[in-house]
Coordinates of C-alpha atoms and ligand atoms in Angstrom, one line a residue:
X8 CA 20.3 159.3 20.2
X9 CA 21.8 157.8 17.1
X10 CA 19.7 155.6 14.9
X11 CA 21.3 152.1 14.9
X12 CA 21.4 151.4 11.2
X13 CA 22.0 147.9 9.9
X14 CA 23.9 149.2 6.9
X15 CA 26.5 151.5 8.4
X16 CA 29.8 149.9 9.4
X17 CA 30.9 150.2 13.0
X18 CA 33.8 152.4 13.9
X19 CA 35.5 152.4 17.3
X20 CA 37.9 155.0 18.7
X21 CA 39.0 156.2 22.1
X22 CA 41.4 158.7 23.6
X23 CA 42.9 158.9 27.0
X24 CA 41.7 161.9 29.0
X25 CA 45.1 162.3 30.7
X26 CA 47.3 165.0 29.3
X27 CA 46.6 168.0 27.1
X28 CA 45.8 167.6 23.4
X29 CA 48.0 169.3 20.9
X30 CA 47.1 170.7 17.5
X31 CA 48.6 167.4 16.1
X32 CA 46.0 165.4 18.1
X33 CA 43.3 167.7 16.8
X34 CA 44.3 167.1 13.2
X35 CA 45.1 163.5 13.7
X36 CA 42.2 162.4 15.7
X37 CA 39.4 164.9 16.6
X38 CA 38.9 166.2 13.1
X39 CA 38.7 162.7 11.8
X40 CA 36.2 161.7 14.4
X41 CA 34.0 164.5 13.2
X42 CA 34.3 163.5 9.5
X43 CA 33.8 159.8 10.2
X44 CA 30.6 160.1 12.2
X45 CA 28.7 160.7 8.9
X46 CA 29.9 157.5 7.3
X47 CA 30.0 155.1 10.2
X48 CA 28.2 154.1 13.3
X49 CA 30.7 155.5 15.7
X50 CA 31.6 154.7 19.3
X51 CA 33.9 157.2 20.8
X52 CA 35.2 156.7 24.3
X53 CA 37.2 158.6 26.9
X54 CA 39.6 155.8 27.9
X55 CA 40.0 156.7 31.6
X56 CA 40.7 153.0 32.4
X57 CA 43.7 153.2 30.2
X58 CA 44.8 156.4 31.9
X59 CA 45.2 154.9 35.3
X60 CA 47.9 152.5 34.1
X61 CA 50.1 155.5 34.9
X62 CA 49.5 157.2 38.2
X63 CA 46.9 160.0 38.0
X64 CA 45.6 162.7 40.3
X65 CA 42.0 161.6 40.8
X66 CA 40.4 165.0 40.8
X67 CA 42.4 166.0 37.7
X68 CA 41.5 162.8 35.8
X69 CA 37.8 163.3 36.5
X70 CA 38.0 167.0 35.4
X71 CA 40.0 166.1 32.3
X72 CA 37.5 163.5 31.3
X73 CA 34.7 166.0 31.3
X74 CA 36.8 168.6 29.6
X75 CA 37.7 166.2 26.9
X76 CA 34.1 165.2 26.3
X77 CA 33.3 169.0 26.0
X78 CA 36.2 169.5 23.7
X79 CA 35.0 166.8 21.3
X80 CA 31.5 168.2 21.2
X81 CA 33.0 171.7 20.7
X82 CA 35.0 170.4 17.8
X83 CA 31.9 169.0 16.1
X84 CA 31.4 165.4 17.5
X85 CA 27.7 165.2 17.5
X86 CA 26.3 163.1 20.4
X87 CA 23.1 162.7 18.3
X88 CA 25.0 160.9 15.6
X89 CA 27.4 158.9 17.6
X90 CA 27.9 157.2 20.9
X91 CA 30.1 159.3 23.1
X92 CA 30.8 157.8 26.5
X93 CA 33.4 157.3 29.3
X94 CA 35.0 153.9 29.3
X95 CA 34.7 153.3 33.0
X96 CA 31.0 153.9 33.0
X97 CA 30.5 150.7 30.9
X98 CA 31.5 147.7 33.1
X99 CA 31.8 145.3 30.1
X100 CA 35.2 146.7 29.2
X101 CA 36.7 145.3 32.4
X102 CA 34.7 142.1 32.2
X103 CA 35.8 141.2 28.6
X104 CA 39.4 142.2 29.4
X105 CA 39.4 139.4 32.0
X106 CA 38.3 136.8 29.6
X107 CA 40.6 138.0 26.8
X108 CA 43.5 137.9 29.3
X109 CA 43.2 134.1 29.2
X110 CA 43.7 134.2 25.4
X111 CA 46.8 136.5 25.6
X112 CA 50.3 135.4 26.3
X113 CA 52.6 137.1 28.8
X114 CA 55.5 136.9 26.3
X115 CA 53.6 138.8 23.6
X116 CA 52.6 141.5 26.0
X117 CA 56.2 141.9 27.2
X118 CA 57.3 142.4 23.7
X119 CA 54.9 145.3 22.9
X120 CA 56.8 148.5 22.0
X121 CA 54.6 150.8 24.1
X122 CA 54.9 148.5 27.2
X123 CA 58.7 148.6 26.9
X124 CA 58.7 152.4 26.4
X125 CA 56.4 153.1 29.3
X126 CA 58.2 150.6 31.6
X127 CA 61.4 152.5 31.1
X128 CA 59.7 155.8 31.6
X129 CA 57.8 154.7 34.7
X130 CA 60.3 152.2 36.1
X131 CA 58.9 152.7 39.6
X132 CA 55.4 151.6 38.6
X133 CA 55.5 148.8 36.1
X134 CA 52.1 147.5 37.1
X135 CA 50.0 144.7 35.6
X136 CA 47.6 147.2 34.1
X137 CA 50.4 148.7 32.1
X138 CA 51.3 145.3 30.7
X139 CA 47.6 144.5 30.1
X140 CA 46.9 147.8 28.4
X141 CA 46.7 146.2 24.9
X142 CA 44.2 143.6 26.1
X143 CA 41.9 146.4 27.5
X144 CA 42.2 148.1 24.2
X145 CA 41.3 144.8 22.4
X146 CA 38.2 144.5 24.7
X147 CA 37.2 148.1 23.8
X148 CA 37.2 147.4 20.1
X149 CA 35.9 143.8 20.1
X150 CA 32.9 144.6 22.4
X151 CA 31.4 146.8 19.7
X152 CA 32.1 144.4 16.8
X153 CA 33.9 147.3 15.2
X154 CA 34.6 146.9 11.5
X155 CA 37.2 149.7 11.5
X156 CA 39.5 151.5 13.9
X157 CA 41.2 154.7 12.9
X158 CA 44.8 154.5 14.2
X159 CA 48.0 156.4 14.1
X160 CA 51.2 154.5 13.6
X161 CA 51.9 154.4 17.3
X162 CA 48.7 152.3 17.8
X163 CA 49.2 149.9 14.9
X164 CA 50.7 147.2 17.0
X165 CA 47.8 147.4 19.4
X166 CA 45.4 146.8 16.6
X167 CA 47.4 143.9 15.3
X168 CA 47.3 142.2 18.7
X169 CA 43.5 142.9 18.8
X170 CA 43.1 141.1 15.5
X171 CA 45.3 138.2 16.8
X172 CA 43.2 137.8 20.0
X173 CA 40.0 138.0 18.0
X174 CA 41.1 135.3 15.6
X175 CA 42.4 133.2 18.4
X176 CA 39.1 133.3 20.2
X177 CA 37.1 132.8 17.0
X178 CA 39.1 129.8 16.1
X179 CA 38.9 128.1 19.4
X180 CA 35.1 128.6 19.7
X181 CA 33.2 129.9 16.7
X182 CA 33.0 133.3 15.0
X183 CA 32.3 135.6 17.9
X184 CA 34.2 138.8 17.2
X185 CA 34.4 140.9 14.1
X186 CA 38.1 141.1 13.2
X187 CA 38.7 144.9 12.9
X188 CA 40.6 146.6 10.1
X189 CA 42.7 149.6 10.7
X190 CA 41.8 152.7 8.7
X191 CA 44.4 155.2 7.6
X192 CA 43.3 158.7 8.3
X193 CA 42.2 160.9 5.4
X194 CA 44.0 163.9 6.7
X195 CA 47.6 162.6 6.3
X196 CA 49.2 165.7 7.8
X197 CA 51.7 164.8 10.4
X198 CA 52.5 167.7 12.7
X199 CA 56.0 167.9 14.2
X200 CA 57.5 169.6 17.1
X201 CA 58.1 173.3 16.7
X202 CA 61.5 173.0 18.4
X203 CA 62.8 169.7 16.9
X204 CA 60.9 169.5 13.6
X205 CA 62.2 166.0 12.8
X206 CA 60.2 164.7 15.8
X207 CA 56.4 164.3 16.1
X208 CA 54.7 166.9 18.2
X209 CA 53.9 165.3 21.5
X210 CA 51.7 166.2 24.4
X211 CA 54.3 165.0 26.8
X212 CA 57.2 167.0 25.4
X213 CA 59.1 168.7 28.3
X214 CA 60.0 171.7 26.1
X215 CA 57.0 174.1 26.5
X216 CA 57.6 175.7 23.2
X217 CA 57.6 172.4 21.3
X218 CA 53.9 171.8 21.3
X219 CA 50.8 173.9 20.7
X220 CA 47.9 172.8 22.9
X221 CA 44.3 173.2 22.0
X222 CA 43.9 175.0 25.3
X223 CA 46.6 177.6 24.5
X224 CA 45.4 181.2 24.3
X225 CA 46.3 183.5 21.5
X226 CA 49.4 184.9 23.3
X227 CA 50.8 181.4 23.9
X228 CA 50.1 180.3 20.3
X229 CA 51.8 183.4 18.9
X230 CA 54.7 183.1 21.2
X231 CA 55.3 179.5 20.3
X232 CA 55.2 180.1 16.6
X233 CA 57.5 183.1 16.9
X234 CA 60.0 180.8 18.6
X235 CA 59.6 177.9 16.1
X236 CA 62.8 176.5 14.8
X237 CA 63.3 177.1 11.1
X238 CA 66.7 177.2 9.2
X239 CA 69.4 179.6 8.1
X240 CA 67.9 180.2 4.7
X241 CA 65.2 182.7 3.8
X242 CA 62.7 181.0 1.4
X243 CA 59.4 179.6 2.5
X244 CA 59.6 176.4 0.6
X245 CA 58.2 172.9 1.3
X246 CA 61.1 170.5 1.6
X247 CA 60.8 168.2 4.6
X248 CA 64.4 166.8 4.4
X249 CA 66.3 170.1 3.8
X250 CA 63.9 172.4 5.6
X251 CA 61.9 170.4 8.2
X252 CA 61.0 173.4 10.4
X253 CA 59.6 175.5 7.6
X254 CA 57.9 172.5 6.0
X255 CA 56.2 171.7 9.3
X256 CA 54.9 175.3 9.6
X257 CA 53.7 175.1 6.0
X258 CA 51.8 171.9 6.8
X259 CA 50.2 173.5 9.8
X260 CA 49.3 176.6 7.8
X261 CA 47.9 174.5 5.1
X262 CA 45.6 172.3 7.2
X263 CA 44.4 175.2 9.4
X264 CA 43.7 177.5 6.4
X265 CA 42.4 174.8 4.1
X266 CA 44.9 175.9 1.4
X267 CA 47.1 173.5 -0.4
X268 CA 50.9 173.5 0.3
X269 CA 51.5 175.2 -3.1
X270 CA 49.0 177.9 -2.3
X271 CA 50.6 178.4 1.1
X272 CA 54.1 178.7 -0.5
X273 CA 52.7 181.3 -2.9
X274 CA 51.2 183.3 0.0
X275 CA 54.7 183.7 1.4
X276 CA 56.7 184.3 -1.7
X277 CA 59.2 187.0 -1.1
X278 CA 58.2 187.2 2.6
X279 CA 60.6 186.6 5.5
X280 CA 60.4 184.0 8.2
X281 CA 59.1 186.5 10.8
X282 CA 56.0 187.4 8.8
X283 CA 55.5 183.7 7.9
X284 CA 55.6 182.6 11.5
X285 CA 53.2 185.4 12.5
X286 CA 50.7 184.3 9.8
X287 CA 50.9 180.7 10.8
X288 CA 50.3 181.6 14.5
X289 CA 47.3 183.7 13.5
X290 CA 45.7 181.0 11.4
X291 CA 46.0 178.6 14.3
X292 CA 44.8 181.1 17.0
X293 CA 41.8 182.0 14.8
X294 CA 40.9 178.3 14.5
X295 CA 41.2 177.6 18.2
X296 CA 39.3 180.6 19.5
X297 CA 35.8 179.4 18.6
X298 CA 36.5 175.8 19.8
X299 CA 37.7 177.1 23.1
X300 CA 34.7 179.4 23.5
X301 CA 32.3 176.5 22.8
X302 CA 34.1 174.2 25.1
X303 CA 33.9 176.7 27.9
X304 CA 30.2 177.2 27.2
X305 CA 29.6 173.5 27.4
X306 CA 31.6 173.1 30.6
X307 CA 29.4 175.7 32.2
X308 CA 26.5 173.4 31.4
X309 CA 27.4 170.2 33.4
X310 CA 23.8 169.1 33.3
X311 CA 23.9 168.8 29.5
X312 CA 27.3 167.0 29.5
X313 CA 26.1 164.6 32.1
X314 CA 23.0 163.9 30.0
X315 CA 25.1 163.2 27.0
X316 CA 27.5 160.9 28.8
X317 CA 24.6 159.1 30.6
X318 CA 22.9 158.4 27.3
X319 CA 26.2 157.4 25.7
X320 CA 26.9 154.9 28.5
X321 CA 23.6 153.2 28.2
X322 CA 23.8 153.0 24.5
X323 CA 27.3 151.6 24.7
X324 CA 26.3 149.2 27.4
X325 CA 23.5 147.7 25.2
X326 CA 25.9 147.0 22.4
X327 CA 28.7 145.8 24.6
X328 CA 26.5 143.5 26.7
X329 CA 25.3 141.6 23.7
X330 CA 28.9 140.7 22.8
X331 CA 29.8 139.9 26.4
X332 CA 26.8 137.6 26.8
X333 CA 27.9 135.6 23.8
X334 CA 31.5 135.4 25.1
X335 CA 30.3 134.2 28.6
X336 CA 28.2 131.5 27.0
X337 CA 31.0 130.3 24.8
X338 CA 33.6 130.1 27.5
X339 CA 31.3 128.1 29.7
X340 CA 30.2 130.5 32.4
X341 CA 27.2 129.5 34.3
X342 CA 24.0 130.9 32.9
X343 CA 21.3 131.8 35.4
X344 CA 17.8 130.7 34.5
X345 CA 15.7 133.7 33.4
Ligands
LIG9 N1 45.5 153.6 23.4 C1 44.9 154.7 22.6 C2 45.8 155.9 22.6 O1 46.5 156.1 23.6 C3 43.5 155.0 23.2 C4 42.6 153.9 23.1 C5 42.1 153.1 24.1 C6 42.0 153.4 21.9 N2 41.2 152.2 23.6 C7 41.2 152.3 22.2 C8 42.2 153.8 20.5 C9 40.5 151.6 21.2 C10 41.5 153.0 19.5 C11 40.6 152.0 19.9 O2 45.7 156.6 21.7

């Protein structure tokens, strides 16, 4: 169990267990989670309550939640150093969401970019949860008095609304919530689609060759890189505007091999695109193999995973309950005599 140190700043992050993770998610989120756990007191959640804002298959959601926990541990998230837990196992998230709902305006939720996107994508199921998604996320973060939240650009608006809600509450009552700061990830690499290299690689891309998933086996990885879109020139050069496909592959090669872009360019001087794509595929497949093996080993040990998630839930609960008790007192909820 992690030692709760007074000095370390608190970091909160969560990921939805729905959908498969791509190598972009790996570089953008998981690798950072691993690096950040040394410096911060980290709370890492599988945000299954967020997932159900879009219809899920229950058995699949449950399985994916476990698989994701195993994946994070396989990637180096250390449950001894941080609090790894499943959002729905800590009731405080739902409880604080209710209170925060009364400090959030319908109009501002309707204007959220992600809500508008998802409403058009899931026009048959624009449920209240979908609209309330940012408030649940604010509750996640504020419960743990997080100092910092690592975010990608797509989540920036959610962090801004979290800060607004926190400030609103603090101003009406008295300082209750830490107002969190976003942190910009150290690994700045942005991974784009292998098929449309001007677009971000996305786990929900309908083109199967566009995204490389962490669960892809060597054959699939090699096949996808072989089919990656490049250009009609021949030189392996980093130039995102003129050569987005090649530049994306160079970025992937660079982050997976630990080499700089310049070193990567040198590796492929005088080589053709065919050899280049093969080499990128190999570097990625080699990096994924040990992670997949470790994830598989962990998934075979459900007892251990359950132990980790149980400990995580009670650790998270302790921290969250403290904040929630304060909130309940401030808003005037009846306090039972002890
Ligand atoms: N909405 C985030 C995503 O889809 C996941 C998430 C839920 C989250 N709660 C959070 C991220 C709190 C950071 C902090 O990526």
